[in-house]
Every structure is written in structure tokens, then in C-alpha cells.
Short mmCIF file of C-alpha atoms and ligand atoms in Angstrom, two decimals:
data_model
loop_
_atom_site.label_atom_id
_atom_site.label_comp_id
_atom_site.label_asym_id
_atom_site.label_seq_id
_atom_site.Cartn_x
_atom_site.Cartn_y
_atom_site.Cartn_z
CA MET A 1172 0.01 -0.07 0.00
CA LYS A 1173 1.42 3.39 -0.96
CA LEU A 1174 1.86 5.64 1.99
CA ASP A 1175 2.41 9.30 1.71
CA ILE A 1176 3.14 12.11 4.19
CA PHE A 1177 -0.50 13.10 3.98
CA ASP A 1178 -1.38 9.55 5.25
CA LEU A 1179 1.06 9.76 8.13
CA PRO A 1180 -0.32 10.91 11.45
CA PRO A 1181 0.35 14.49 12.49
CA VAL A 1182 2.52 14.88 15.59
CA ALA A 1183 0.22 15.00 18.74
CA ALA A 1184 -0.04 18.49 20.26
CA ASN A 1185 1.00 17.06 23.63
CA ALA A 1186 3.72 14.73 22.20
CA PRO A 1187 6.66 14.67 24.73
CA ASP A 1188 10.26 15.39 23.73
CA VAL A 1189 12.13 12.21 22.95
CA ILE A 1190 15.47 13.95 22.09
CA ARG A 1191 16.75 16.97 23.79
CA ILE A 1192 19.93 18.53 22.38
CA ASP A 1193 21.34 21.34 24.40
CA HIS A 1194 24.26 23.62 23.32
CA LEU A 1195 26.09 20.74 21.65
CA PHE A 1196 29.80 21.03 20.58
CA LYS A 1197 31.91 18.41 18.90
CA ARG A 1198 35.55 19.25 18.07
CA PHE A 1199 37.87 17.33 15.77
CA VAL A 1200 41.49 17.73 15.09
CA LEU A 1201 42.02 19.48 11.76
CA ARG A 1202 45.73 18.72 11.60
CA HIS A 1203 48.01 17.22 14.17
CA THR A 1204 51.39 18.79 13.50
CA ARG A 1205 52.72 22.07 12.11
CA SER A 1206 55.88 22.87 10.40
CA MET A 1207 59.33 21.98 11.96
CA LYS A 1208 59.74 25.70 12.83
CA GLU A 1209 56.41 25.78 14.67
CA ALA A 1210 57.19 22.55 16.41
CA PHE A 1211 60.68 23.98 17.44
CA ILE A 1212 59.06 27.14 18.86
CA TRP A 1213 56.47 25.11 20.67
CA LEU A 1214 59.34 22.98 22.27
CA VAL A 1215 61.52 25.89 23.32
CA LYS A 1216 58.44 27.71 24.77
CA GLY A 1217 58.01 24.76 27.09
CA ARG A 1218 55.28 22.87 25.19
CA LYS A 1219 52.66 25.45 25.95
CA GLY A 1220 49.38 25.27 24.20
CA ASP A 1221 48.15 22.63 21.71
CA LEU A 1222 50.12 22.00 18.62
CA SER A 1223 47.14 20.45 16.84
CA GLU A 1224 44.51 22.64 15.15
CA LYS A 1225 40.98 21.92 16.09
CA PHE A 1226 37.61 22.84 14.48
CA ASN A 1227 33.99 22.54 15.57
CA ALA A 1228 32.21 19.96 13.55
CA LEU A 1229 29.11 20.85 15.64
CA ASN A 1230 29.02 24.39 16.97
CA ASP A 1231 26.45 25.13 19.64
CA VAL A 1232 23.51 23.05 18.33
CA THR A 1233 20.30 23.25 20.37
CA MET A 1234 17.00 21.61 19.37
CA ASN A 1235 14.31 19.29 20.76
CA ILE A 1236 12.64 16.52 18.83
CA ARG A 1237 9.18 15.31 19.84
CA GLN A 1238 7.74 11.84 19.68
CA GLY A 1239 6.48 11.02 16.26
CA GLU A 1240 8.38 13.83 14.44
CA ARG A 1241 10.05 12.91 11.17
CA VAL A 1242 13.17 15.06 11.04
CA ALA A 1243 15.58 15.34 8.10
CA LEU A 1244 19.05 16.69 8.78
CA LEU A 1245 20.10 18.50 5.68
CA GLY A 1246 23.34 20.39 4.71
CA TYR A 1247 26.16 20.23 2.25
CA ASN A 1248 29.05 17.72 2.66
CA GLY A 1249 30.94 18.14 5.95
CA SER A 1250 28.33 20.40 7.59
CA GLY A 1251 28.02 17.98 10.58
CA LYS A 1252 24.91 15.86 9.83
CA SER A 1253 26.45 12.46 10.51
CA THR A 1254 28.28 13.79 13.57
CA LEU A 1255 24.99 14.97 15.00
CA LEU A 1256 23.37 11.59 14.26
CA LYS A 1257 26.29 9.70 15.99
CA LEU A 1258 25.97 11.97 19.00
CA ILE A 1259 22.21 11.29 19.23
CA SER A 1260 22.74 7.57 18.94
CA GLY A 1261 25.42 7.61 21.63
CA VAL A 1262 28.20 6.06 19.48
CA MET A 1263 30.01 9.37 19.96
CA GLN A 1264 30.30 11.73 22.99
CA PRO A 1265 30.08 15.43 22.87
CA ASP A 1266 32.93 17.80 23.89
CA ASP A 1267 30.41 20.19 25.41
CA GLY A 1268 26.61 20.33 25.85
CA SER A 1269 24.28 17.37 26.19
CA VAL A 1270 22.07 14.98 24.29
CA LEU A 1271 19.19 13.34 26.19
CA THR A 1272 17.04 10.60 24.64
CA ARG A 1273 14.00 8.63 25.64
CA GLY A 1274 13.07 5.16 24.42
CA ARG A 1275 14.77 2.49 22.42
CA ILE A 1276 17.06 3.90 19.61
CA ALA A 1277 18.06 1.86 16.60
CA GLY A 1278 19.26 2.83 13.23
CA LEU A 1279 21.76 2.69 10.46
CA ILE A 1280 24.61 5.01 11.08
CA GLU A 1281 27.90 3.46 10.21
CA VAL A 1282 28.06 0.45 7.89
CA GLY A 1283 28.79 -2.53 9.96
CA ALA A 1284 28.88 -0.80 13.28
CA GLY A 1285 27.90 -3.40 15.81
CA PHE A 1286 28.72 -6.27 13.50
CA HIS A 1287 31.61 -8.62 14.19
CA PRO A 1288 33.38 -9.71 11.00
CA ASP A 1289 34.41 -13.19 12.35
CA LEU A 1290 30.86 -14.13 13.45
CA THR A 1291 28.22 -15.51 11.09
CA GLY A 1292 25.23 -13.51 10.07
CA ARG A 1293 23.15 -15.57 12.49
CA ASP A 1294 25.34 -14.82 15.48
CA ASN A 1295 25.57 -11.15 14.54
CA VAL A 1296 21.74 -10.85 14.33
CA PHE A 1297 21.63 -12.15 17.96
CA MET A 1298 24.42 -9.97 19.13
CA ASN A 1299 23.27 -6.83 17.36
CA ALA A 1300 19.60 -7.13 18.44
CA ALA A 1301 20.80 -7.73 22.00
CA ILE A 1302 22.88 -4.59 21.92
CA LEU A 1303 19.74 -2.85 20.64
CA GLY A 1304 17.90 -3.93 23.65
CA MET A 1305 16.04 -7.07 22.56
CA GLU A 1306 15.53 -10.14 24.83
CA LYS A 1307 16.82 -13.51 23.47
CA GLU A 1308 13.09 -14.88 23.17
CA GLN A 1309 12.11 -11.70 21.23
CA ILE A 1310 15.06 -12.17 18.78
CA GLU A 1311 14.21 -15.86 18.32
CA ALA A 1312 10.58 -14.91 17.60
CA LYS A 1313 11.57 -12.38 14.99
CA PHE A 1314 14.77 -14.23 13.55
CA ASP A 1315 12.97 -15.76 10.50
CA GLU A 1316 11.34 -12.45 9.68
CA ILE A 1317 14.67 -10.62 9.93
CA VAL A 1318 16.38 -13.11 7.65
CA ALA A 1319 13.49 -13.06 5.14
CA PHE A 1320 13.54 -9.30 5.07
CA SER A 1321 17.31 -9.15 4.56
CA GLU A 1322 17.04 -11.66 1.57
CA ILE A 1323 20.41 -13.04 2.74
CA GLY A 1324 19.09 -16.68 2.46
CA ASP A 1325 21.70 -19.41 3.18
CA PHE A 1326 24.44 -16.82 3.64
CA ILE A 1327 23.04 -16.25 7.15
CA ASP A 1328 25.42 -19.02 8.32
CA THR A 1329 28.50 -17.49 6.57
CA GLU A 1330 30.84 -15.17 8.46
CA VAL A 1331 29.95 -11.54 7.68
CA LYS A 1332 33.50 -10.72 6.58
CA PHE A 1333 32.54 -12.56 3.36
CA TYR A 1334 29.54 -10.50 2.79
CA SER A 1335 29.37 -7.80 0.05
CA SER A 1336 28.71 -4.32 1.44
CA GLY A 1337 25.14 -4.54 0.21
CA MET A 1338 24.52 -7.82 2.08
CA TYR A 1339 25.99 -6.29 5.16
CA LEU A 1340 23.69 -3.24 4.99
CA ARG A 1341 20.69 -5.36 4.25
CA LEU A 1342 21.15 -7.47 7.39
CA ALA A 1343 21.97 -4.44 9.45
CA PHE A 1344 18.85 -2.70 8.32
CA ALA A 1345 16.71 -5.79 8.76
CA VAL A 1346 17.93 -6.16 12.40
CA ALA A 1347 17.53 -2.46 13.27
CA ILE A 1348 13.99 -2.16 11.86
CA HIS A 1349 12.77 -5.31 13.54
CA THR A 1350 13.88 -4.17 17.05
CA ASP A 1351 10.84 -1.91 17.02
CA PRO A 1352 12.67 1.16 17.94
CA GLU A 1353 11.03 4.21 19.44
CA ILE A 1354 13.57 6.43 17.65
CA PHE A 1355 14.97 5.35 14.33
CA LEU A 1356 18.15 7.01 12.95
CA VAL A 1357 19.27 6.53 9.42
CA ASP A 1358 22.17 8.04 7.58
CA GLU A 1359 21.45 8.11 3.93
CA ILE A 1360 18.45 5.93 3.42
CA LEU A 1361 19.24 5.31 -0.15
CA ALA A 1362 22.60 3.82 0.56
CA VAL A 1363 20.80 0.57 1.49
CA GLY A 1364 21.09 -2.08 -1.30
CA ASP A 1365 19.63 -2.05 -4.72
CA GLU A 1366 16.52 -0.21 -5.84
CA PRO A 1367 13.84 -2.93 -5.02
CA PHE A 1368 15.46 -3.36 -1.57
CA GLN A 1369 15.53 0.51 -1.04
CA ARG A 1370 11.76 0.56 -1.88
CA LYS A 1371 11.13 -2.16 0.60
CA CYS A 1372 13.16 -0.30 3.35
CA LEU A 1373 11.28 2.90 2.59
CA ALA A 1374 7.94 1.18 2.92
CA LYS A 1375 9.14 -0.24 6.31
CA ILE A 1376 10.31 3.24 7.47
CA LYS A 1377 6.95 4.69 6.50
CA GLU A 1378 5.18 1.91 8.34
CA LEU A 1379 7.23 2.80 11.47
CA CYS A 1380 6.28 6.49 11.04
CA ALA A 1381 2.61 5.55 10.64
CA ARG A 1382 2.81 3.91 14.05
CA GLY A 1383 3.90 7.17 15.50
CA LYS A 1384 7.70 6.40 15.89
CA THR A 1385 10.29 9.21 15.76
CA LEU A 1386 12.59 9.26 12.66
CA VAL A 1387 15.73 11.27 12.18
CA VAL A 1388 17.33 10.89 8.74
CA VAL A 1389 20.37 12.31 6.94
CA SER A 1390 19.71 12.47 3.32
CA HIS A 1391 20.88 14.35 0.15
CA ASP A 1392 17.71 13.16 -1.64
CA LEU A 1393 15.52 16.27 -1.17
CA ASP A 1394 12.55 14.80 -2.94
CA LEU A 1395 12.56 11.83 -0.66
CA VAL A 1396 12.94 14.17 2.34
CA SER A 1397 9.99 16.17 1.37
CA GLN A 1398 7.89 12.96 0.94
CA ILE A 1399 8.49 11.46 4.34
CA CYS A 1400 9.75 14.17 6.75
CA ASP A 1401 7.61 16.87 8.36
CA ARG A 1402 10.62 18.79 9.75
CA GLY A 1403 13.89 19.80 8.25
CA VAL A 1404 17.00 21.04 9.95
CA VAL A 1405 19.61 22.55 7.68
CA LEU A 1406 23.15 22.59 9.11
CA GLU A 1407 25.91 24.83 7.91
CA ARG A 1408 29.43 24.44 9.20
CA GLY A 1409 28.12 22.67 12.27
CA ALA A 1410 25.43 25.25 13.24
CA VAL A 1411 21.69 25.27 12.58
CA LYS A 1412 20.95 27.53 9.70
CA PHE A 1413 17.26 26.65 9.46
CA ASP A 1414 14.83 24.55 11.55
CA GLY A 1415 11.28 24.30 10.32
CA GLU A 1416 8.89 22.68 7.84
CA ALA A 1417 10.66 20.00 5.73
CA MET A 1418 9.52 21.55 2.46
CA GLU A 1419 10.81 24.92 3.53
CA ALA A 1420 14.15 23.40 4.51
CA VAL A 1421 14.28 21.89 1.06
CA ASP A 1422 13.79 25.36 -0.35
CA VAL A 1423 16.68 26.64 1.74
CA MET A 1424 18.91 23.83 0.46
CA ARG A 1425 17.87 24.53 -3.13
CA ASP A 1426 18.16 28.22 -2.50
CA LEU A 1427 14.56 28.73 -3.72
CA PRO A 1428 11.99 31.25 -2.32
CA PHE A 1429 9.99 29.77 0.61
CA GLY A 1430 6.99 27.68 -0.23
CA THR A 1431 8.18 26.65 -3.74
CA THR A 1432 8.52 22.91 -3.01
CA LYS A 1433 5.31 22.95 -1.06
CA ARG A 1434 3.46 24.62 -3.88
CA ASN A 1435 4.85 22.25 -6.47
CA ARG A 1436 3.98 19.29 -4.24
CA TYR A 1437 0.47 20.44 -3.80
CA GLU A 1438 0.11 21.28 -7.49
CA GLY A 1439 1.38 17.88 -8.32
CA ASP A 1440 -1.11 16.21 -5.96
CA LEU A 1441 -3.93 18.40 -7.34
CA LEU A 1442 -3.02 17.39 -10.87
CA ALA A 1443 -2.87 13.62 -9.97
CA ALA A 1444 -6.31 13.94 -8.19
CA GLN A 1445 -7.74 15.75 -11.27
CA GLN A 1446 -6.41 13.08 -13.57
CA LYS A 1447 -7.86 10.37 -11.31
CA LEU A 1448 -11.27 12.11 -11.35
CA GLU A 1449 -11.18 12.47 -15.08
CA THR A 1450 -10.37 8.75 -15.58
CA MET A 1451 -13.08 7.79 -13.15
CA GLU A 1452 -15.51 10.02 -14.94
CA VAL A 1453 -14.73 8.17 -18.19
CA SER A 1454 -15.13 4.82 -16.43
CA ARG A 1455 -18.42 5.99 -14.97
CA ARG A 1456 -19.73 7.02 -18.40
CA GLU A 1457 -18.69 3.64 -19.85
CA LEU A 1458 -20.39 1.95 -16.95
CA MET A 1459 -23.69 3.81 -17.61
CA GLN A 1460 -23.50 2.96 -21.26
CA ALA A 1461 -22.89 -0.71 -20.35
CA ILE A 1462 -25.91 -0.63 -18.06
CA GLU A 1463 -27.98 0.79 -20.82
CA SER A 1464 -26.74 -1.68 -23.37
CA GLY A 1465 -28.02 -4.43 -21.02
CA SER A 1466 -25.00 -6.75 -21.15
CA THR A 1467 -23.69 -7.97 -17.81
CA GLU A 1468 -20.34 -8.75 -19.42
CA THR A 1469 -19.73 -5.13 -20.36
CA VAL A 1470 -20.85 -3.98 -16.97
CA VAL A 1471 -18.30 -6.22 -15.36
CA VAL A 1472 -15.54 -4.94 -17.68
CA ALA A 1473 -16.53 -1.36 -16.86
CA LEU A 1474 -16.49 -2.23 -13.17
CA ALA A 1475 -13.01 -3.65 -13.48
CA ASP A 1476 -11.88 -0.37 -14.95
CA ILE A 1477 -13.19 1.35 -11.95
CA ALA A 1478 -11.62 -1.14 -9.69
CA GLU A 1479 -8.26 -0.44 -11.43
CA ASP A 1480 -8.57 3.22 -10.66
CA SER A 1481 -8.98 2.32 -6.98
CA GLN A 1482 -5.99 -0.11 -7.02
CA ALA A 1483 -4.68 1.06 -3.66
CA GLU A 1484 -7.86 0.44 -1.84
CA ILE A 1485 -8.38 -2.86 -3.70
CA ASP A 1486 -4.88 -4.00 -2.82
CA ALA A 1487 -5.58 -3.61 0.88
CA MET A 1488 -8.61 -5.86 0.72
CA SER A 1489 -8.80 -9.64 1.09
CA ASN A 1490 -10.02 -11.76 -1.87
CA GLU A 1491 -13.28 -12.55 -0.08
CA GLN A 1492 -13.91 -8.79 0.56
CA LYS A 1493 -13.34 -8.04 -3.13
CA LEU A 1494 -15.59 -10.83 -4.25
CA GLU A 1495 -18.32 -9.63 -1.86
CA ILE A 1496 -18.04 -6.12 -3.23
CA VAL A 1497 -18.15 -7.20 -6.90
CA ASN A 1498 -21.07 -9.53 -6.28
CA SER A 1499 -23.13 -6.96 -4.41
CA GLU A 1500 -22.24 -4.42 -7.17
CA ILE A 1501 -23.48 -6.82 -9.90
CA THR A 1502 -26.72 -7.48 -8.00
CA ARG A 1503 -27.25 -3.73 -7.61
CA LEU A 1504 -26.61 -3.15 -11.28
CA GLU A 1505 -28.80 -5.96 -12.32
CA LYS A 1506 -31.63 -4.56 -10.32
CA LYS A 1507 -30.97 -1.17 -11.87
CA ARG A 1508 -31.03 -2.71 -15.38
CA GLU A 1509 -34.33 -4.45 -14.60
CA ARG A 1510 -35.82 -1.13 -13.56
CA LEU A 1511 -34.46 0.53 -16.72
CA HIS A 1512 -36.16 -2.19 -18.87
CA GLN A 1513 -39.36 -1.83 -16.93
CA LEU A 1514 -39.28 1.97 -17.53
CA ASN A 1515 -38.58 1.48 -21.23
CA ALA A 1516 -41.24 -1.14 -21.57
N1 ATP B 880 36.33 11.14 13.40
C1 ATP B 880 36.56 12.25 12.82
N2 ATP B 880 37.81 12.89 12.95
C2 ATP B 880 38.13 14.07 12.36
N3 ATP B 880 37.26 14.78 11.68
C3 ATP B 880 36.01 14.24 11.49
C4 ATP B 880 35.61 13.05 12.14
N4 ATP B 880 34.35 12.82 11.78
C5 ATP B 880 33.88 13.79 11.00
N5 ATP B 880 34.90 14.75 10.85
C6 ATP B 880 34.82 15.98 10.17
O1 ATP B 880 33.78 16.71 10.67
C7 ATP B 880 33.03 17.43 9.73
C8 ATP B 880 31.57 17.06 9.72
O2 ATP B 880 31.54 15.70 9.25
P1 ATP B 880 30.11 14.97 9.08
O3 ATP B 880 30.48 13.59 8.55
O4 ATP B 880 29.32 15.13 10.33
O5 ATP B 880 29.49 15.76 7.90
P2 ATP B 880 28.17 15.49 6.95
O6 ATP B 880 27.36 16.75 6.98
O7 ATP B 880 27.59 14.27 7.46
O8 ATP B 880 28.90 15.26 5.58
P3 ATP B 880 28.43 14.36 4.34
O9 ATP B 880 27.24 14.98 3.72
O10 ATP B 880 29.65 14.46 3.48
O11 ATP B 880 28.13 12.99 4.87
C9 ATP B 880 33.77 17.17 8.37
O12 ATP B 880 34.68 18.20 8.11
C10 ATP B 880 34.50 15.84 8.62
O13 ATP B 880 35.70 15.78 7.87
#
């Protein structure tokens, strides 16, 4: 079933904060040593000061994220997005400031983080899921589902050092998504596997969002971001440049006037809705003609056309439900045709 931002639940007005980021700083060493001359001066001056040059990868970042929010971290290369994600997940510690989180966190941040190369896929699933806070019985209950989702097949009993990077990612994603996290962190969603697998992951992420879980993603795919996220934070040289609606954040990234992406999106939706209405109108006309012609066969064909237009709804139904609807519709149409015949008689 296709899920869209407009189908996803809005964040509840009283939703609590699940992530609190307060005046966060992360410093990295830009370069360790200077020239011989600088090193000599440093030595003769009694080794005062720090010879390495540091820079702030995150520079005083403050923001709160509420339960159920779908936040995109945007920014050019090196702006600090991945670093922020790592600090939220706890795999990296801040130099200053704090990050507080509430609820189980899982995600895909660094390829293979948490996977041991010498263990088999099976052992890694158990170890990784345990690290992410699952009980042994819970892992056992979900194991087959995890392996099926990852499409790893018999390779599950091979040591992961022999996996391709795609296989590695697929298994890591499958474990993370099946731990039923409260907060899901993903660095570059589209880095996971090939296209069909990416679509499968995206559907799973949307399913998680539909259940009100919190999502924080780093992505360079602005169209994707505007599809699934409701909030966008643009980072520039480690500082927050913009924090607001995802579609406006996309405009900031694309250097467009505010509202452009939103307008295009609504126009696109409007157009799609109009097209759908038009095709339904044609099908309806064909259906009426079919009723008048009096042939049940043509009526069924026209009905099938309408059914095709409502593919999403039909897909969600069981076969019995579909059959029931088609049967009751045929009975209704036959009655209508009888009445038409009586009127014409
Ligand atoms: N472990 C590290 N040691 C030193 N510098 C680092 C380290 N990790 C990140 N950096 C630097 O910190 C800055 C921010 O990096 P980060 O990976 O957070 O950026 P990003 O916005 O995610 O970039 P990209 O879009 O390229 O993934 C970059 O200049 C990067 O080189």
C-alpha cells in the first residue's frame, strides 16, 4: 500500500520530547602537526598550548525533537549531519553540551557498526539485536522475519567478513527495523542495497512512522525528504541555519523562495487527483453505457476499470472482501437494469 506524508499521522499536540539537544559542541582535530619551525618554537616555549589545530564539527546546536516527528538533517558535505546523528545515537560523545534521549534507539549510522566480522550473520543478528535492547526470546521470535527481510538466504550462516557491502547493509537494516525502535536514525536511506530493496526499506520506514515512531534521517535526496519528513534542519558548518517545515528546509537547500517545494508538491497532488477524477468520470460514463446496453459482461468490464482506478484500496482488501463487493455491485446493477427495462417497456 502506498503511504504518503498526507497519510502519516500528525505529531500529537502534547507529544513529549524524545530527544533534547542542548548547546552541543563536537571538536575534531584538523591537523596534528605544524611545520618543523612551529614545532621547534612550541618545544622551546615549554610545550605550551596545543600543537594540533581543532575545529568545531558541531558548533552550539540546540533543538528538541518530539515523539512522532520525522526530522531530516540537511546540509552540504561536511556540515556535521552524520556527527549529529552519531551523538544522538550515543556512539560518539560530545565535547560540550548534552544529548538526552528517551526510548529504544536503533538505526543505520555506520556501515557494519555493531557487526563482528568473524561471526556468522546468524550470530551477529543475535548480538546486534541484543545490543539494541532485545531479549533472546524476542530475537528468536523475529529471527526468521529478519532473515527473510534481508534476503540473505543461506548466507546467514556465513561469516559476515565474506558479505558484500550490500549484504552487510541489508542485514543491518533488517535487524535495526525489527527491534521496534521508538527512535529510528538513518544515515542516507538510499545507501541501502539495490533499488527494489530500497523501496522495501522505505515502505518499512513509512510503516514505522505511521505507528507514531520518531525518525531522524540524513539525506541528500531532497525529494525523498519532502515525501516522508515533516521537519527539516539545515546545518551549515556545524550550526543550525534553518529549522522548520521540511519543504521549506528543502527550499533553503535549493536556494529557492520559501514555499516553492510545497506549492509544487500540492500542484502535483492536485494534478494527480484531477487526472484520477477524469479517468473515473470516463469509467463511470462507460459503466452507464454498459448498463443501458443491458450486457452484464460489459458492466463487469466497466467495473473492473473502476476497480483499477482504486487499485490502492483494492490491494488492501482480502479476496473474499473483493468478491463480496463485486457480487453486491453486480446485484445492484442487475436490479438497476431491470428497472431501466421496466421503464422502457
Ligand atoms: N572522526 C573524525 N575525525 C576528524 N574529523 C571528522 C571526524 N568525523 C567527522 N569529521 C569532520 O567533521 C566534519 C563534519 O563531518 P560529518 O560527517 O558530520 O558531515 P556530514 O554533514 O555528514 O557530511 P556528508 O554529507 O559528506 O556525509 C567534516 O569536516 C569531517 O571531515
